[in-house]
Amino acid sequence: MSGLGLGFQSDPSVGSGPFRWSLKPKAGDRLRFLLHRSVMRSSSALRVRGGLTVSRWLQRVVGDYAGPIVAEAAPDVRVSFDGFDRYWMRVFFRGDFYEPELFRMFSRIKRLTAFDLIDGGANIGFWSAVLTSSRFGVKRGVAVEASPTTYQDLARTAVLCGGRFATEHRALSGRPGTIEFEQGVAHASRHIVAPGSTAPAHQRVSVEATTIDALVAKHGLDSRNLLVKLDVEGAELDCVAGGEVAFAAGAVFIYEDHGKEPSSLLTQQLLERGAACWFITDEGTLTHVANAAAASRFKVDTRRGYNFLCVAQAHARDLEHRLFG
C-alpha cells in the first residue's frame, strides 16, 4: 500500500509527522482495510475529528481485522499494531506526529550511537523500532512491556525489525518479584495495580517484575551510556529506584510527568532523590527545572503527558557534552 502522509494540524502536540507510513494488512483484511483507510483519509482531508469515531462504528459493522497490520516507514522501521486501536490509528492512519518533542530531541543528539536503550512501557515498540533503526543507530536495546496482549504486538515488532532489540514480557519495578497488572483499561493506561484498587479480579493479571539494574546486567548494557525511556503510568519513581546503580553511573532517564498532576510531584520526588531535571520542549531542546513549581509551569494541558529528562546531579554538568557533543 502507498504511504499515508496525511498530516493533521490541531494543537502543538499534533501535526504531520516525520514518517510516511505504508500500511500492510493481511490478505484477508484487504476490503476492511480499504474501507477503513477511506474513512480516515476523508476525515483528514476535511480536517474533522470524526474519523476515529466512524472507524469504531465501522469496526462494529465489518468486524475486527483478522490479524495485526504492519506499518512501515523505512525498510528497517516496521511496527505491528491492531488496526482498530484508537490510540495508534491517530499515528498510522491519520498521520499524527507521535511524541514530536522526543523525535526532535533524539534528532539533536549527536552521540546517540554511543548509547544503549531500555524502553520501559514500550507498548508496541514504536521507539525501540525507531531508535535502533539506521536513522538513529542505537546498537543495543531492550523493550519491556507488562501487558500480555500488548506484548504480542511488541514481540511481532521486534521480529519485523530483524530482532535487533530484545523484548521482555515484564513489569519494570523497584524490585524483582511478581506484581498484579491491570489489563482491563485501554492499553495506553494499563498499569501496576495500586494498593486499595477496586479493579475487578478478571481485569488483573500476574506479571513478573524486573528492574533496570537487572536488565543492565542480563543484557550487558552500559550503565553510563544508557537511555531509559519510561512510560509506565505512575511507576516511574519505583523504576528509578530499581535502577539505582545505573542512575548513579550516569544513565539518562526520560520520564512522563502528566498534565493532570498539577503539582508535578514526580519531578519533586526525583529532585529529592538527587536528580537534575530538564523539561523537553516541543522543539526538542532541554530547559532546566530546579523545582516542581518550575516543572508545573510547562504543563498547561491537563490531557497531555509531558516528557522530562533527568540524570544524577553528579552527571549534570557533562550532560550537554555527552548528548550533543
PDB file of C-alpha atoms in Angstrom, residues 52-320:
ATOM      1  CA  LEU A  52     -11.796   7.844  14.844  1.00  0.00           C
ATOM      2  CA  THR A  53     -15.447   7.618  15.885  1.00  0.00           C
ATOM      3  CA  VAL A  54     -16.612   6.478  12.443  1.00  0.00           C
ATOM      4  CA  SER A  55     -13.814   3.907  12.411  1.00  0.00           C
ATOM      5  CA  ARG A  56     -15.100   2.389  15.633  1.00  0.00           C
ATOM      6  CA  TRP A  57     -18.584   2.269  14.110  1.00  0.00           C
ATOM      7  CA  LEU A  58     -17.072   0.587  11.046  1.00  0.00           C
ATOM      8  CA  GLN A  59     -15.449  -1.981  13.317  1.00  0.00           C
ATOM      9  CA  ARG A  60     -18.874  -2.946  14.706  1.00  0.00           C
ATOM     10  CA  VAL A  61     -20.219  -3.356  11.166  1.00  0.00           C
ATOM     11  CA  VAL A  62     -17.366  -5.220   9.449  1.00  0.00           C
ATOM     12  CA  GLY A  63     -15.691  -6.818  12.463  1.00  0.00           C
ATOM     13  CA  ASP A  64     -12.106  -6.797  13.694  1.00  0.00           C
ATOM     14  CA  TYR A  65      -9.103  -7.320  11.488  1.00  0.00           C
ATOM     15  CA  ALA A  66      -8.155 -10.964  11.205  1.00  0.00           C
ATOM     16  CA  GLY A  67      -4.585 -10.101  12.145  1.00  0.00           C
ATOM     17  CA  PRO A  68      -2.358  -7.166  13.050  1.00  0.00           C
ATOM     18  CA  ILE A  69      -1.407  -4.520  10.489  1.00  0.00           C
ATOM     19  CA  VAL A  70       2.225  -3.788   9.703  1.00  0.00           C
ATOM     20  CA  ALA A  71       3.185  -0.101   9.497  1.00  0.00           C
ATOM     21  CA  GLU A  72       6.410   0.503   7.574  1.00  0.00           C
ATOM     22  CA  ALA A  73       8.242   3.845   7.394  1.00  0.00           C
ATOM     23  CA  ALA A  74      11.551   2.520   6.048  1.00  0.00           C
ATOM     24  CA  PRO A  75      12.970  -0.924   5.273  1.00  0.00           C
ATOM     25  CA  ASP A  76      14.224  -1.133   8.865  1.00  0.00           C
ATOM     26  CA  VAL A  77      11.313   0.632  10.626  1.00  0.00           C
ATOM     27  CA  ARG A  78       8.341  -1.714  10.858  1.00  0.00           C
ATOM     28  CA  VAL A  79       5.750  -1.828  13.624  1.00  0.00           C
ATOM     29  CA  SER A  80       2.878  -4.231  14.365  1.00  0.00           C
ATOM     30  CA  PHE A  81      -0.430  -2.832  15.635  1.00  0.00           C
ATOM     31  CA  ASP A  82      -4.147  -3.590  15.937  1.00  0.00           C
ATOM     32  CA  GLY A  83      -5.821  -1.789  13.037  1.00  0.00           C
ATOM     33  CA  PHE A  84      -8.780  -0.525  15.070  1.00  0.00           C
ATOM     34  CA  ASP A  85      -6.710   0.585  18.037  1.00  0.00           C
ATOM     35  CA  ARG A  86      -7.866   4.156  18.642  1.00  0.00           C
ATOM     36  CA  TYR A  87      -4.510   5.213  20.083  1.00  0.00           C
ATOM     37  CA  TRP A  88      -2.410   4.050  17.135  1.00  0.00           C
ATOM     38  CA  MET A  89      -4.953   4.877  14.415  1.00  0.00           C
ATOM     39  CA  ARG A  90      -4.068   8.516  15.027  1.00  0.00           C
ATOM     40  CA  VAL A  91      -0.430   7.868  14.166  1.00  0.00           C
ATOM     41  CA  PHE A  92      -0.548   5.324  11.365  1.00  0.00           C
ATOM     42  CA  PHE A  93      -3.808   6.181   9.564  1.00  0.00           C
ATOM     43  CA  ARG A  94      -4.174   9.877  10.260  1.00  0.00           C
ATOM     44  CA  GLY A  95      -0.502  10.785  10.295  1.00  0.00           C
ATOM     45  CA  ASP A  96      -0.286  12.449  13.709  1.00  0.00           C
ATOM     46  CA  PHE A  97       3.215  13.258  14.917  1.00  0.00           C
ATOM     47  CA  TYR A  98       3.741  10.849  17.838  1.00  0.00           C
ATOM     48  CA  GLU A  99       5.676  12.492  20.699  1.00  0.00           C
ATOM     49  CA  PRO A 100       7.230  15.145  18.441  1.00  0.00           C
ATOM     50  CA  GLU A 101       9.346  16.606  21.222  1.00  0.00           C
ATOM     51  CA  LEU A 102      11.139  13.268  21.661  1.00  0.00           C
ATOM     52  CA  PHE A 103      11.713  12.809  17.945  1.00  0.00           C
ATOM     53  CA  ARG A 104      13.215  16.290  17.737  1.00  0.00           C
ATOM     54  CA  MET A 105      15.379  15.760  20.819  1.00  0.00           C
ATOM     55  CA  PHE A 106      16.650  12.392  19.582  1.00  0.00           C
ATOM     56  CA  SER A 107      17.411  14.031  16.224  1.00  0.00           C
ATOM     57  CA  ARG A 108      19.548  16.622  18.029  1.00  0.00           C
ATOM     58  CA  ILE A 109      21.587  14.075  19.995  1.00  0.00           C
ATOM     59  CA  LYS A 110      24.865  13.727  18.106  1.00  0.00           C
ATOM     60  CA  ARG A 111      26.189  10.869  20.222  1.00  0.00           C
ATOM     61  CA  LEU A 112      23.109   8.649  20.172  1.00  0.00           C
ATOM     62  CA  THR A 113      25.008   5.732  18.656  1.00  0.00           C
ATOM     63  CA  ALA A 114      27.089   5.573  21.844  1.00  0.00           C
ATOM     64  CA  PHE A 115      24.025   4.854  23.973  1.00  0.00           C
ATOM     65  CA  ASP A 116      22.148   1.679  24.826  1.00  0.00           C
ATOM     66  CA  LEU A 117      18.373   1.789  25.312  1.00  0.00           C
ATOM     67  CA  ILE A 118      15.848   0.454  27.813  1.00  0.00           C
ATOM     68  CA  ASP A 119      12.347   1.201  26.548  1.00  0.00           C
ATOM     69  CA  GLY A 120      10.177   0.819  29.664  1.00  0.00           C
ATOM     70  CA  GLY A 121       6.468   0.506  29.000  1.00  0.00           C
ATOM     71  CA  ALA A 122       7.366   0.037  25.351  1.00  0.00           C
ATOM     72  CA  ASN A 123       3.800  -0.656  24.198  1.00  0.00           C
ATOM     73  CA  ILE A 124       4.032  -1.923  20.583  1.00  0.00           C
ATOM     74  CA  GLY A 125       7.716  -0.972  20.346  1.00  0.00           C
ATOM     75  CA  PHE A 126       7.438   2.291  18.407  1.00  0.00           C
ATOM     76  CA  TRP A 127      10.503   3.964  19.934  1.00  0.00           C
ATOM     77  CA  SER A 128      12.539   0.761  20.034  1.00  0.00           C
ATOM     78  CA  ALA A 129      11.946   0.298  16.301  1.00  0.00           C
ATOM     79  CA  VAL A 130      12.764   3.929  15.516  1.00  0.00           C
ATOM     80  CA  LEU A 131      15.823   4.413  17.726  1.00  0.00           C
ATOM     81  CA  THR A 132      17.517   1.155  16.703  1.00  0.00           C
ATOM     82  CA  SER A 133      16.986   1.938  13.008  1.00  0.00           C
ATOM     83  CA  SER A 134      19.795   3.155  10.760  1.00  0.00           C
ATOM     84  CA  ARG A 135      18.402   6.678  11.044  1.00  0.00           C
ATOM     85  CA  PHE A 136      19.303   6.887  14.760  1.00  0.00           C
ATOM     86  CA  GLY A 137      21.710   3.995  15.223  1.00  0.00           C
ATOM     87  CA  VAL A 138      21.227   2.752  18.780  1.00  0.00           C
ATOM     88  CA  LYS A 139      23.038  -0.589  18.721  1.00  0.00           C
ATOM     89  CA  ARG A 140      21.624  -2.356  21.777  1.00  0.00           C
ATOM     90  CA  GLY A 141      18.092  -2.037  23.080  1.00  0.00           C
ATOM     91  CA  VAL A 142      15.655  -3.828  25.381  1.00  0.00           C
ATOM     92  CA  ALA A 143      11.906  -3.169  25.139  1.00  0.00           C
ATOM     93  CA  VAL A 144       9.868  -4.011  28.253  1.00  0.00           C
ATOM     94  CA  GLU A 145       6.068  -4.405  28.286  1.00  0.00           C
ATOM     95  CA  ALA A 146       3.877  -5.829  31.056  1.00  0.00           C
ATOM     96  CA  SER A 147       0.528  -6.198  29.264  1.00  0.00           C
ATOM     97  CA  PRO A 148       0.222  -9.724  27.816  1.00  0.00           C
ATOM     98  CA  THR A 149      -1.844  -8.594  24.817  1.00  0.00           C
ATOM     99  CA  THR A 150       0.268  -5.529  24.018  1.00  0.00           C
ATOM    100  CA  TYR A 151       3.422  -7.603  24.393  1.00  0.00           C
ATOM    101  CA  GLN A 152       2.285  -9.778  21.490  1.00  0.00           C
ATOM    102  CA  ASP A 153       2.488  -6.737  19.190  1.00  0.00           C
ATOM    103  CA  LEU A 154       5.815  -5.721  20.718  1.00  0.00           C
ATOM    104  CA  ALA A 155       7.245  -9.178  20.007  1.00  0.00           C
ATOM    105  CA  ARG A 156       5.986  -9.012  16.411  1.00  0.00           C
ATOM    106  CA  THR A 157       7.548  -5.560  16.006  1.00  0.00           C
ATOM    107  CA  ALA A 158      10.900  -6.913  17.179  1.00  0.00           C
ATOM    108  CA  VAL A 159      10.715  -9.728  14.608  1.00  0.00           C
ATOM    109  CA  LEU A 160       9.748  -7.237  11.866  1.00  0.00           C
ATOM    110  CA  CYS A 161      12.846  -5.226  12.803  1.00  0.00           C
ATOM    111  CA  GLY A 162      15.090  -8.258  12.385  1.00  0.00           C
ATOM    112  CA  GLY A 163      15.450  -8.946  16.102  1.00  0.00           C
ATOM    113  CA  ARG A 164      17.834  -6.038  16.564  1.00  0.00           C
ATOM    114  CA  PHE A 165      16.378  -5.232  20.004  1.00  0.00           C
ATOM    115  CA  ALA A 166      15.434  -7.647  22.768  1.00  0.00           C
ATOM    116  CA  THR A 167      11.994  -7.835  24.355  1.00  0.00           C
ATOM    117  CA  GLU A 168      10.939  -8.653  27.909  1.00  0.00           C
ATOM    118  CA  HIS A 169       7.404  -9.519  28.997  1.00  0.00           C
ATOM    119  CA  ARG A 170       7.940  -7.971  32.416  1.00  0.00           C
ATOM    120  CA  ALA A 171       6.815  -5.054  34.546  1.00  0.00           C
ATOM    121  CA  LEU A 172       9.526  -2.583  35.480  1.00  0.00           C
ATOM    122  CA  SER A 173       9.537  -2.008  39.209  1.00  0.00           C
ATOM    123  CA  GLY A 174      11.724  -1.194  42.179  1.00  0.00           C
ATOM    124  CA  ARG A 175      12.494  -4.832  42.920  1.00  0.00           C
ATOM    125  CA  PRO A 176      12.159  -8.276  41.318  1.00  0.00           C
ATOM    126  CA  GLY A 177       9.121 -10.374  42.124  1.00  0.00           C
ATOM    127  CA  THR A 178       5.543 -10.722  40.949  1.00  0.00           C
ATOM    128  CA  ILE A 179       3.072  -7.847  40.638  1.00  0.00           C
ATOM    129  CA  GLU A 180      -0.579  -7.508  39.689  1.00  0.00           C
ATOM    130  CA  PHE A 181      -1.182  -5.599  36.490  1.00  0.00           C
ATOM    131  CA  GLU A 182      -4.480  -4.008  35.449  1.00  0.00           C
ATOM    132  CA  GLN A 183      -5.251  -5.280  31.973  1.00  0.00           C
ATOM    133  CA  GLY A 184      -8.868  -4.176  31.567  1.00  0.00           C
ATOM    134  CA  VAL A 185      -8.361  -0.483  30.754  1.00  0.00           C
ATOM    135  CA  ALA A 186      -7.232   0.929  27.392  1.00  0.00           C
ATOM    136  CA  HIS A 187      -3.677  -0.225  26.677  1.00  0.00           C
ATOM    137  CA  ALA A 188      -2.230   3.293  26.883  1.00  0.00           C
ATOM    138  CA  SER A 189      -3.364   3.489  30.533  1.00  0.00           C
ATOM    139  CA  ARG A 190      -2.634  -0.041  31.771  1.00  0.00           C
ATOM    140  CA  HIS A 191      -0.658  -0.017  34.977  1.00  0.00           C
ATOM    141  CA  ILE A 192       0.505  -1.868  38.054  1.00  0.00           C
ATOM    142  CA  VAL A 193      -2.423  -2.330  40.431  1.00  0.00           C
ATOM    143  CA  ALA A 194      -2.100   0.110  43.315  1.00  0.00           C
ATOM    144  CA  PRO A 195      -2.917  -0.866  46.915  1.00  0.00           C
ATOM    145  CA  GLY A 196      -6.627  -0.475  47.558  1.00  0.00           C
ATOM    146  CA  SER A 197      -7.514  -0.642  43.860  1.00  0.00           C
ATOM    147  CA  THR A 198     -11.112  -1.551  43.057  1.00  0.00           C
ATOM    148  CA  ALA A 199     -10.232  -3.105  39.699  1.00  0.00           C
ATOM    149  CA  PRO A 200     -12.172  -6.389  39.372  1.00  0.00           C
ATOM    150  CA  ALA A 201     -10.208  -9.617  39.597  1.00  0.00           C
ATOM    151  CA  HIS A 202     -10.895 -10.609  35.978  1.00  0.00           C
ATOM    152  CA  GLN A 203      -9.094  -7.454  34.812  1.00  0.00           C
ATOM    153  CA  ARG A 204      -5.931  -8.284  36.735  1.00  0.00           C
ATOM    154  CA  VAL A 205      -3.038 -10.452  35.624  1.00  0.00           C
ATOM    155  CA  SER A 206       0.083 -11.539  37.470  1.00  0.00           C
ATOM    156  CA  VAL A 207       3.280 -10.398  35.784  1.00  0.00           C
ATOM    157  CA  GLU A 208       6.899 -10.970  36.696  1.00  0.00           C
ATOM    158  CA  ALA A 209       8.625  -7.760  37.767  1.00  0.00           C
ATOM    159  CA  THR A 210      12.195  -6.814  36.974  1.00  0.00           C
ATOM    160  CA  THR A 211      14.417  -3.796  37.493  1.00  0.00           C
ATOM    161  CA  ILE A 212      16.523  -1.572  35.314  1.00  0.00           C
ATOM    162  CA  ASP A 213      19.696  -2.727  37.053  1.00  0.00           C
ATOM    163  CA  ALA A 214      18.724  -6.373  36.489  1.00  0.00           C
ATOM    164  CA  LEU A 215      18.156  -5.712  32.778  1.00  0.00           C
ATOM    165  CA  VAL A 216      21.509  -3.937  32.513  1.00  0.00           C
ATOM    166  CA  ALA A 217      23.233  -6.990  33.993  1.00  0.00           C
ATOM    167  CA  LYS A 218      21.221  -9.531  31.975  1.00  0.00           C
ATOM    168  CA  HIS A 219      21.746  -7.856  28.596  1.00  0.00           C
ATOM    169  CA  GLY A 220      25.252  -6.485  29.181  1.00  0.00           C
ATOM    170  CA  LEU A 221      24.238  -2.843  28.755  1.00  0.00           C
ATOM    171  CA  ASP A 222      26.459   0.154  29.525  1.00  0.00           C
ATOM    172  CA  SER A 223      25.081   1.834  32.664  1.00  0.00           C
ATOM    173  CA  ARG A 224      26.780   5.148  31.982  1.00  0.00           C
ATOM    174  CA  ASN A 225      25.811   5.407  28.336  1.00  0.00           C
ATOM    175  CA  LEU A 226      22.230   4.312  28.776  1.00  0.00           C
ATOM    176  CA  LEU A 227      18.939   5.921  27.783  1.00  0.00           C
ATOM    177  CA  VAL A 228      15.996   4.756  29.865  1.00  0.00           C
ATOM    178  CA  LYS A 229      12.641   5.831  28.441  1.00  0.00           C
ATOM    179  CA  LEU A 230       9.830   5.363  30.938  1.00  0.00           C
ATOM    180  CA  ASP A 231       6.138   5.359  30.077  1.00  0.00           C
ATOM    181  CA  VAL A 232       4.903   3.277  32.971  1.00  0.00           C
ATOM    182  CA  GLU A 233       1.723   5.003  34.170  1.00  0.00           C
ATOM    183  CA  GLY A 234       2.744   6.111  37.645  1.00  0.00           C
ATOM    184  CA  ALA A 235       5.513   3.606  38.403  1.00  0.00           C
ATOM    185  CA  GLU A 236       8.342   5.928  37.327  1.00  0.00           C
ATOM    186  CA  LEU A 237       9.759   6.539  40.795  1.00  0.00           C
ATOM    187  CA  ASP A 238       9.851   2.810  41.537  1.00  0.00           C
ATOM    188  CA  CYS A 239      11.636   2.228  38.235  1.00  0.00           C
ATOM    189  CA  VAL A 240      14.314   4.792  39.067  1.00  0.00           C
ATOM    190  CA  ALA A 241      14.742   3.132  42.469  1.00  0.00           C
ATOM    191  CA  GLY A 242      15.218  -0.180  40.659  1.00  0.00           C
ATOM    192  CA  GLY A 243      17.883   1.449  38.510  1.00  0.00           C
ATOM    193  CA  GLU A 244      19.872   2.940  41.367  1.00  0.00           C
ATOM    194  CA  VAL A 245      23.212   1.611  40.126  1.00  0.00           C
ATOM    195  CA  ALA A 246      22.601   2.781  36.549  1.00  0.00           C
ATOM    196  CA  PHE A 247      21.349   6.157  37.793  1.00  0.00           C
ATOM    197  CA  ALA A 248      24.477   6.694  39.871  1.00  0.00           C
ATOM    198  CA  ALA A 249      26.665   5.663  36.912  1.00  0.00           C
ATOM    199  CA  GLY A 250      25.145   8.359  34.679  1.00  0.00           C
ATOM    200  CA  ALA A 251      22.177   6.771  32.914  1.00  0.00           C
ATOM    201  CA  VAL A 252      19.828   9.300  31.311  1.00  0.00           C
ATOM    202  CA  PHE A 253      16.169   8.844  32.254  1.00  0.00           C
ATOM    203  CA  ILE A 254      13.290  10.178  30.153  1.00  0.00           C
ATOM    204  CA  TYR A 255      10.017  10.188  32.063  1.00  0.00           C
ATOM    205  CA  GLU A 256       6.478  11.490  31.772  1.00  0.00           C
ATOM    206  CA  ASP A 257       5.027  13.969  34.276  1.00  0.00           C
ATOM    207  CA  HIS A 258       1.383  14.233  33.208  1.00  0.00           C
ATOM    208  CA  GLY A 259      -0.567  17.453  32.891  1.00  0.00           C
ATOM    209  CA  LYS A 260      -3.330  16.027  35.083  1.00  0.00           C
ATOM    210  CA  GLU A 261      -0.867  16.210  38.016  1.00  0.00           C
ATOM    211  CA  PRO A 262      -0.570  19.995  38.535  1.00  0.00           C
ATOM    212  CA  SER A 263       1.815  19.697  41.498  1.00  0.00           C
ATOM    213  CA  SER A 264       4.461  17.786  39.486  1.00  0.00           C
ATOM    214  CA  LEU A 265       5.003  15.535  42.484  1.00  0.00           C
ATOM    215  CA  LEU A 266       7.034  13.015  40.447  1.00  0.00           C
ATOM    216  CA  THR A 267       9.572  15.638  39.400  1.00  0.00           C
ATOM    217  CA  GLN A 268       9.783  16.845  43.018  1.00  0.00           C
ATOM    218  CA  GLN A 269      10.416  13.292  44.225  1.00  0.00           C
ATOM    219  CA  LEU A 270      13.146  12.781  41.635  1.00  0.00           C
ATOM    220  CA  LEU A 271      14.815  16.044  42.658  1.00  0.00           C
ATOM    221  CA  GLU A 272      14.720  14.877  46.269  1.00  0.00           C
ATOM    222  CA  ARG A 273      16.432  11.625  45.196  1.00  0.00           C
ATOM    223  CA  GLY A 274      19.346  13.663  43.853  1.00  0.00           C
ATOM    224  CA  ALA A 275      18.306  14.080  40.223  1.00  0.00           C
ATOM    225  CA  ALA A 276      18.854  17.078  37.998  1.00  0.00           C
ATOM    226  CA  CYS A 277      15.790  17.547  35.767  1.00  0.00           C
ATOM    227  CA  TRP A 278      15.023  19.216  32.452  1.00  0.00           C
ATOM    228  CA  PHE A 279      11.780  19.798  30.564  1.00  0.00           C
ATOM    229  CA  ILE A 280      11.845  18.625  26.939  1.00  0.00           C
ATOM    230  CA  THR A 281      10.328  21.445  24.884  1.00  0.00           C
ATOM    231  CA  ASP A 282       8.196  20.915  21.775  1.00  0.00           C
ATOM    232  CA  GLU A 283      11.292  21.835  19.745  1.00  0.00           C
ATOM    233  CA  GLY A 284      13.284  19.052  21.406  1.00  0.00           C
ATOM    234  CA  THR A 285      15.520  21.332  23.471  1.00  0.00           C
ATOM    235  CA  LEU A 286      16.114  20.993  27.225  1.00  0.00           C
ATOM    236  CA  THR A 287      15.091  23.582  29.818  1.00  0.00           C
ATOM    237  CA  HIS A 288      16.372  23.077  33.363  1.00  0.00           C
ATOM    238  CA  VAL A 289      13.765  22.841  36.131  1.00  0.00           C
ATOM    239  CA  ALA A 290      15.001  23.470  39.658  1.00  0.00           C
ATOM    240  CA  ASN A 291      11.795  22.550  41.469  1.00  0.00           C
ATOM    241  CA  ALA A 292       8.294  21.169  40.982  1.00  0.00           C
ATOM    242  CA  ALA A 293       6.790  24.623  40.504  1.00  0.00           C
ATOM    243  CA  ALA A 294       9.122  25.235  37.562  1.00  0.00           C
ATOM    244  CA  ALA A 295       8.047  21.925  36.005  1.00  0.00           C
ATOM    245  CA  SER A 296       4.370  22.732  36.515  1.00  0.00           C
ATOM    246  CA  ARG A 297       4.648  25.972  34.555  1.00  0.00           C
ATOM    247  CA  PHE A 298       5.207  23.943  31.390  1.00  0.00           C
ATOM    248  CA  LYS A 299       2.203  21.661  31.957  1.00  0.00           C
ATOM    249  CA  VAL A 300      -0.643  23.742  30.559  1.00  0.00           C
ATOM    250  CA  ASP A 301      -2.870  20.943  29.190  1.00  0.00           C
ATOM    251  CA  THR A 302      -4.390  18.506  31.675  1.00  0.00           C
ATOM    252  CA  ARG A 303      -4.955  15.943  28.889  1.00  0.00           C
ATOM    253  CA  ARG A 304      -1.350  15.732  27.802  1.00  0.00           C
ATOM    254  CA  GLY A 305       1.651  13.811  29.086  1.00  0.00           C
ATOM    255  CA  TYR A 306       4.780  15.973  29.259  1.00  0.00           C
ATOM    256  CA  ASN A 307       8.234  14.487  28.826  1.00  0.00           C
ATOM    257  CA  PHE A 308      11.140  15.376  31.080  1.00  0.00           C
ATOM    258  CA  LEU A 309      14.737  14.163  31.337  1.00  0.00           C
ATOM    259  CA  CYS A 310      16.844  13.581  34.417  1.00  0.00           C
ATOM    260  CA  VAL A 311      20.286  12.377  35.476  1.00  0.00           C
ATOM    261  CA  ALA A 312      22.073  12.134  38.799  1.00  0.00           C
ATOM    262  CA  GLN A 313      23.344  15.529  39.963  1.00  0.00           C
ATOM    263  CA  ALA A 314      26.928  14.260  39.722  1.00  0.00           C
ATOM    264  CA  HIS A 315      26.482  13.890  35.948  1.00  0.00           C
ATOM    265  CA  ALA A 316      24.540  17.076  35.267  1.00  0.00           C
ATOM    266  CA  ARG A 317      27.496  19.235  34.271  1.00  0.00           C
ATOM    267  CA  ASP A 318      28.684  16.933  31.484  1.00  0.00           C
ATOM    268  CA  LEU A 319      25.228  16.064  30.139  1.00  0.00           C
ATOM    269  CA  GLU A 320      25.332  18.591  27.301  1.00  0.00           C
TER     270      GLU A 320
END
